[in-house]
RNA sequence: GCCGAAGUGGCGGAAUAGGCAGACGCGCACGACUCAAAAUCGUGUUCCCUACGGGAAUGAGGGUUCGAUUCCCUCCUUCGGCACCA
């Protein structure tokens, strides 16, 4: 039959009827569905006690102005997983908001003379619109913006709660100061060897200032425990390193009285090696140690004064440089080693830091590299007290001839009744020598078990405008008092016009803002003009999402009880020791104040990697290598951008962008479209498929479903896409074999679209609803379950190895018994050829996997 | 120096209970369609050799095993955390 005349005839007759547009037009489809989903409140999450909840959280962005590809990389795979969870039947909460306080807004204020609030809210509006193009299932009714007064009212309230519970306090301290951002920083926000500001990369300097702190160190031990939470190993390790717990003992050394007013002040030291006490041949104090002056004898006063002065002048980087030669001066004073009554000299040296331990140490040169270097330079005594095992006969350690310290395991010597006790490389009380000596010290009352941390309290004062005000008031007579709750929030003024950074908060220079009355006596008082670290705002945003309009408290308890804790949290790993540590501290502090429950806010944490530029460097505006998602969405559609971001790298690792690579994902989306919409397919040899074709199709579908389900669970997005591509390729082949129209084909289509829905929500909806006429919405469908029987292979091809080398492949029934398989192997000509008539010594049959012959 | 993660084709990567290394995609090559190009479709693509066959290969070396990308030991490289922290 000739089809051509017929076709011409049809066209003529049916001309008035417009042809359905069958080409894939992502721009139109995506806009259409985004509008409908929003109008229908498809992604509104409300408490439903009958269903299991799933709180999926992704880190909220700073409204810097434009959504970049990194935001997409963080958010769209997280969205896909949240969608998957939803299809699995969970009641999913997936909120979004803005971390809206922060420095760049002030930078813009200075540059463009625009109020930070205006700049910030303009950016938020722009980014919201950009985010809508992602087609994510954000519940916008739960949006929270940390710069909204309704939000920061509660940030202030939390501060007051912490203050009232003794967890917020003010003290004068040597603090880190960024000279570019003109503000103090928390220790976590100073990074790297060169101690630079985390935000701007400028090296920080030290300043002596009175600031507000949160008592995070109270939770040091608890923060080291990660019980019951599924967090990446390296985040836990980073936090553990940061907290830096070391176990040891504190010991009190009495000083030798040598003048009228120096009647033997005791000096406390901390050591992790109390087992080496007998080897302590001198003491070293930090130049800042308060007892230095008292201990120093008149003859040494001049030298000590000079040394202190030069130490003060040096920066931390100079002082803490590891290759720096040791310096120090003798004070003229002596201490008594409490374990053997030896008189030992007391020195001052800057290698001992006032900020750690007690600012004074016992020096054991034989077993500590730093002390050894110091002792050799200044000719101080070296007494070994740990002898390496085995070395004792031929070359025992000797104080005079040692060339380096011996900080390793051995046996105690020169240590009285402890001689012979084995000292291992174990730290703390796991070391028998340390344990024995510490127990003895406690018995004798000389010292006690002690623990020291690197971790410091969180400095939260910032000398900046655009942050939540610290709600404290100072009165000459009543000191510091919190602003009464009914006066919260302390609002930021709109009428500010001087932004120049001066090193003090712009609020200080506002003519009236700081003037208020004392909450106690109602007399004149002044407000704190510093604002809070923005990490304070982000420590609790996951709670504000629960009820952003709630005004009786920071959150609605009912919402809390249903949704918390966060089930999965996704975001960048650069926050390992900042936000992710602060938020844990915050939750524990709130728990102790009776505000939250449970020990941890976040159960499962996963970090995405970074999308690098095509030249393998970090994307930056100055390099001009930034990939703009808006342009990509316009060219390919959001579904393709989403798919490519999930496909192009291991999500938790990241990779350089590849502008050609995205074509592969675009092709996949288009080929799916064609496969499901091409009218030719429906007519071509439909229904003629053999039993085998249909069985194979169904098997592939269920095998894919199994893998995709598993990979979604494990955040392995790249293999989800490749499995879907593979199945699509199979379906094209099945189409050629006439599978279209069969029950297996229909099932394949349905499962395919459901698997695709979390990845590419728009095209999946369009095909599901418009082309197959299935009930709207695909995003409210249940995830299909795997038919294990269908997924099972019935005939498998297995390799046959001879001495570990694959020589042939044979086809056997999947459930074939060992004898059957063996027979099939022996029947192979190739195998017989390789055996050369020999009988295999051993035949290993691994069911369903392979056969291995040993000759 | 201590702690952690990772090293697989030209590239991103797959192989998730020790069992066919290189799935899927990019790129490249060839072919079909086209006047031509793009798009699309098809075929091939780890390396080496005397090439319908054979050998080597998952950072390097060793070990366990019939069999190791996978487990164990030593080392190298890259990335991240800590570091004069007593």
PDB file of N, CA and C (backbone and C1' of nucleotides) in Angstrom, chain B residues 10-28:
ATOM      1  P     G B  10      44.554   7.655  28.597  1.00  0.00           P
ATOM      2  O5'   G B  10      43.826   8.965  28.060  1.00  0.00           O
ATOM      3  C5'   G B  10      44.615  10.081  27.683  1.00  0.00           C
ATOM      4  C4'   G B  10      43.731  11.300  27.543  1.00  0.00           C
ATOM      5  C3'   G B  10      42.626  11.452  28.574  1.00  0.00           C
ATOM      6  O3'   G B  10      43.110  11.932  29.806  1.00  0.00           O
ATOM      7  C1'   G B  10      41.757  11.921  26.438  1.00  0.00           C
ATOM      8  P     C B  11      42.382  11.511  31.182  1.00  0.00           P
ATOM      9  O5'   C B  11      41.061  12.386  31.167  1.00  0.00           O
ATOM     10  C5'   C B  11      41.120  13.799  31.318  1.00  0.00           C
ATOM     11  C4'   C B  11      39.719  14.347  31.347  1.00  0.00           C
ATOM     12  C3'   C B  11      38.812  13.736  32.400  1.00  0.00           C
ATOM     13  O3'   C B  11      39.027  14.301  33.675  1.00  0.00           O
ATOM     14  C1'   C B  11      37.662  13.794  30.354  1.00  0.00           C
ATOM     15  P     G B  12      38.726  13.416  34.979  1.00  0.00           P
ATOM     16  O5'   G B  12      37.136  13.457  35.072  1.00  0.00           O
ATOM     17  C5'   G B  12      36.485  14.696  35.298  1.00  0.00           C
ATOM     18  C4'   G B  12      34.997  14.460  35.369  1.00  0.00           C
ATOM     19  C3'   G B  12      34.569  13.360  36.325  1.00  0.00           C
ATOM     20  O3'   G B  12      34.581  13.820  37.665  1.00  0.00           O
ATOM     21  C1'   G B  12      33.400  13.138  34.286  1.00  0.00           C
ATOM     22  P     G B  13      34.787  12.821  38.849  1.00  0.00           P
ATOM     23  O5'   G B  13      33.525  11.883  38.701  1.00  0.00           O
ATOM     24  C5'   G B  13      33.568  10.504  39.030  1.00  0.00           C
ATOM     25  C4'   G B  13      32.530   9.810  38.202  1.00  0.00           C
ATOM     26  C3'   G B  13      32.360   8.334  38.499  1.00  0.00           C
ATOM     27  O3'   G B  13      31.314   8.179  39.438  1.00  0.00           O
ATOM     28  C1'   G B  13      32.817   8.608  36.206  1.00  0.00           C
ATOM     29  P     A B  14      31.355   7.010  40.440  1.00  0.00           P
ATOM     30  O5'   A B  14      31.042   5.776  39.475  1.00  0.00           O
ATOM     31  C5'   A B  14      29.730   5.488  39.153  1.00  0.00           C
ATOM     32  C4'   A B  14      29.568   4.247  38.324  1.00  0.00           C
ATOM     33  C3'   A B  14      29.822   2.944  39.054  1.00  0.00           C
ATOM     34  O3'   A B  14      28.733   2.645  39.891  1.00  0.00           O
ATOM     35  C1'   A B  14      30.668   2.836  36.847  1.00  0.00           C
ATOM     36  P     A B  15      29.025   2.098  41.336  1.00  0.00           P
ATOM     37  O5'   A B  15      29.563   0.639  41.009  1.00  0.00           O
ATOM     38  C5'   A B  15      28.713  -0.298  40.358  1.00  0.00           C
ATOM     39  C4'   A B  15      29.530  -1.497  39.977  1.00  0.00           C
ATOM     40  C3'   A B  15      30.369  -2.071  41.104  1.00  0.00           C
ATOM     41  O3'   A B  15      29.586  -2.919  41.921  1.00  0.00           O
ATOM     42  C1'   A B  15      31.681  -1.868  39.154  1.00  0.00           C
ATOM     43  P     U B  16      30.151  -3.530  43.246  1.00  0.00           P
ATOM     44  O5'   U B  16      29.617  -2.559  44.392  1.00  0.00           O
ATOM     45  C5'   U B  16      30.202  -2.641  45.686  1.00  0.00           C
ATOM     46  C4'   U B  16      29.152  -2.589  46.784  1.00  0.00           C
ATOM     47  C3'   U B  16      27.826  -3.291  46.472  1.00  0.00           C
ATOM     48  O3'   U B  16      27.402  -3.968  47.644  1.00  0.00           O
ATOM     49  C1'   U B  16      27.455  -0.997  46.987  1.00  0.00           C
ATOM     50  P     A B  17      26.549  -5.246  47.711  1.00  0.00           P
ATOM     51  O5'   A B  17      27.510  -6.489  47.485  1.00  0.00           O
ATOM     52  C5'   A B  17      28.883  -6.374  47.696  1.00  0.00           C
ATOM     53  C4'   A B  17      29.228  -6.484  49.148  1.00  0.00           C
ATOM     54  C3'   A B  17      30.391  -7.446  49.384  1.00  0.00           C
ATOM     55  O3'   A B  17      31.331  -6.829  50.219  1.00  0.00           O
ATOM     56  C1'   A B  17      28.381  -8.262  50.476  1.00  0.00           C
ATOM     57  P     G B  18      32.802  -6.877  50.030  1.00  0.00           P
ATOM     58  O5'   G B  18      33.307  -7.625  48.732  1.00  0.00           O
ATOM     59  C5'   G B  18      34.635  -8.111  48.749  1.00  0.00           C
ATOM     60  C4'   G B  18      34.970  -8.646  47.396  1.00  0.00           C
ATOM     61  C3'   G B  18      34.019  -9.749  46.912  1.00  0.00           C
ATOM     62  O3'   G B  18      34.072  -9.839  45.494  1.00  0.00           O
ATOM     63  C1'   G B  18      36.150 -10.638  47.203  1.00  0.00           C
ATOM     64  P     G B  19      32.784  -9.413  44.630  1.00  0.00           P
ATOM     65  O5'   G B  19      33.150 -10.136  43.268  1.00  0.00           O
ATOM     66  C5'   G B  19      34.280  -9.714  42.530  1.00  0.00           C
ATOM     67  C4'   G B  19      34.380 -10.536  41.266  1.00  0.00           C
ATOM     68  C3'   G B  19      33.071 -10.714  40.526  1.00  0.00           C
ATOM     69  O3'   G B  19      33.379 -10.832  39.155  1.00  0.00           O
ATOM     70  C1'   G B  19      33.860 -12.827  41.219  1.00  0.00           C
ATOM     71  P     C B  20      33.483  -9.528  38.236  1.00  0.00           P
ATOM     72  O5'   C B  20      33.602 -10.268  36.836  1.00  0.00           O
ATOM     73  C5'   C B  20      34.729 -11.078  36.558  1.00  0.00           C
ATOM     74  C4'   C B  20      35.032 -10.954  35.088  1.00  0.00           C
ATOM     75  C3'   C B  20      35.244  -9.520  34.602  1.00  0.00           C
ATOM     76  O3'   C B  20      36.216  -9.518  33.573  1.00  0.00           O
ATOM     77  C1'   C B  20      33.460 -10.481  33.436  1.00  0.00           C
ATOM     78  P     A B  21      37.707  -9.275  33.979  1.00  0.00           P
ATOM     79  O5'   A B  21      37.709  -7.759  34.395  1.00  0.00           O
ATOM     80  C5'   A B  21      37.411  -6.785  33.429  1.00  0.00           C
ATOM     81  C4'   A B  21      36.654  -5.673  34.089  1.00  0.00           C
ATOM     82  C3'   A B  21      36.306  -4.546  33.138  1.00  0.00           C
ATOM     83  O3'   A B  21      35.030  -4.798  32.575  1.00  0.00           O
ATOM     84  C1'   A B  21      37.411  -3.673  35.050  1.00  0.00           C
ATOM     85  P     G B  22      34.673  -4.286  31.121  1.00  0.00           P
ATOM     86  O5'   G B  22      34.643  -2.716  31.303  1.00  0.00           O
ATOM     87  C5'   G B  22      33.666  -2.088  32.147  1.00  0.00           C
ATOM     88  C4'   G B  22      33.991  -0.625  32.198  1.00  0.00           C
ATOM     89  C3'   G B  22      33.955   0.025  30.830  1.00  0.00           C
ATOM     90  O3'   G B  22      32.654   0.577  30.683  1.00  0.00           O
ATOM     91  C1'   G B  22      35.926   0.654  32.053  1.00  0.00           C
ATOM     92  P     A B  23      32.110   1.080  29.268  1.00  0.00           P
ATOM     93  O5'   A B  23      30.542   0.896  29.489  1.00  0.00           O
ATOM     94  C5'   A B  23      29.990  -0.391  29.712  1.00  0.00           C
ATOM     95  C4'   A B  23      28.830  -0.296  30.672  1.00  0.00           C
ATOM     96  C3'   A B  23      27.875   0.870  30.432  1.00  0.00           C
ATOM     97  O3'   A B  23      26.919   0.550  29.440  1.00  0.00           O
ATOM     98  C1'   A B  23      28.446   0.792  32.714  1.00  0.00           C
ATOM     99  P     C B  24      26.674   1.498  28.200  1.00  0.00           P
ATOM    100  O5'   C B  24      26.255   2.867  28.877  1.00  0.00           O
ATOM    101  C5'   C B  24      24.985   3.015  29.513  1.00  0.00           C
ATOM    102  C4'   C B  24      24.902   4.365  30.190  1.00  0.00           C
ATOM    103  C3'   C B  24      25.364   5.535  29.322  1.00  0.00           C
ATOM    104  O3'   C B  24      24.341   5.967  28.445  1.00  0.00           O
ATOM    105  C1'   C B  24      26.377   5.704  31.431  1.00  0.00           C
ATOM    106  P     G B  25      24.741   6.460  26.999  1.00  0.00           P
ATOM    107  O5'   G B  25      25.535   7.805  27.295  1.00  0.00           O
ATOM    108  C5'   G B  25      24.831   8.981  27.662  1.00  0.00           C
ATOM    109  C4'   G B  25      25.772  10.024  28.200  1.00  0.00           C
ATOM    110  C3'   G B  25      26.771  10.633  27.231  1.00  0.00           C
ATOM    111  O3'   G B  25      26.173  11.546  26.327  1.00  0.00           O
ATOM    112  C1'   G B  25      27.819  10.232  29.297  1.00  0.00           C
ATOM    113  P     C B  26      26.881  11.898  24.984  1.00  0.00           P
ATOM    114  O5'   C B  26      28.142  12.759  25.449  1.00  0.00           O
ATOM    115  C5'   C B  26      27.950  14.067  25.977  1.00  0.00           C
ATOM    116  C4'   C B  26      29.288  14.645  26.369  1.00  0.00           C
ATOM    117  C3'   C B  26      30.293  14.803  25.241  1.00  0.00           C
ATOM    118  O3'   C B  26      30.032  15.962  24.467  1.00  0.00           O
ATOM    119  C1'   C B  26      31.364  13.837  27.100  1.00  0.00           C
ATOM    120  P     G B  27      30.228  15.903  22.917  1.00  0.00           P
ATOM    121  O5'   G B  27      31.796  15.653  22.777  1.00  0.00           O
ATOM    122  C5'   G B  27      32.732  16.672  23.159  1.00  0.00           C
ATOM    123  C4'   G B  27      34.128  16.116  23.098  1.00  0.00           C
ATOM    124  C3'   G B  27      34.556  15.551  21.751  1.00  0.00           C
ATOM    125  O3'   G B  27      35.015  16.575  20.897  1.00  0.00           O
ATOM    126  C1'   G B  27      35.082  14.006  23.451  1.00  0.00           C
ATOM    127  P     C B  28      34.701  16.459  19.349  1.00  0.00           P
ATOM    128  O5'   C B  28      35.630  15.243  18.894  1.00  0.00           O
ATOM    129  C5'   C B  28      37.046  15.330  19.007  1.00  0.00           C
ATOM    130  C4'   C B  28      37.659  13.984  18.751  1.00  0.00           C
ATOM    131  C3'   C B  28      37.271  13.335  17.427  1.00  0.00           C
ATOM    132  O3'   C B  28      38.003  13.849  16.343  1.00  0.00           O
ATOM    133  C1'   C B  28      37.087  11.731  19.146  1.00  0.00           C
TER     134        C B  28
END
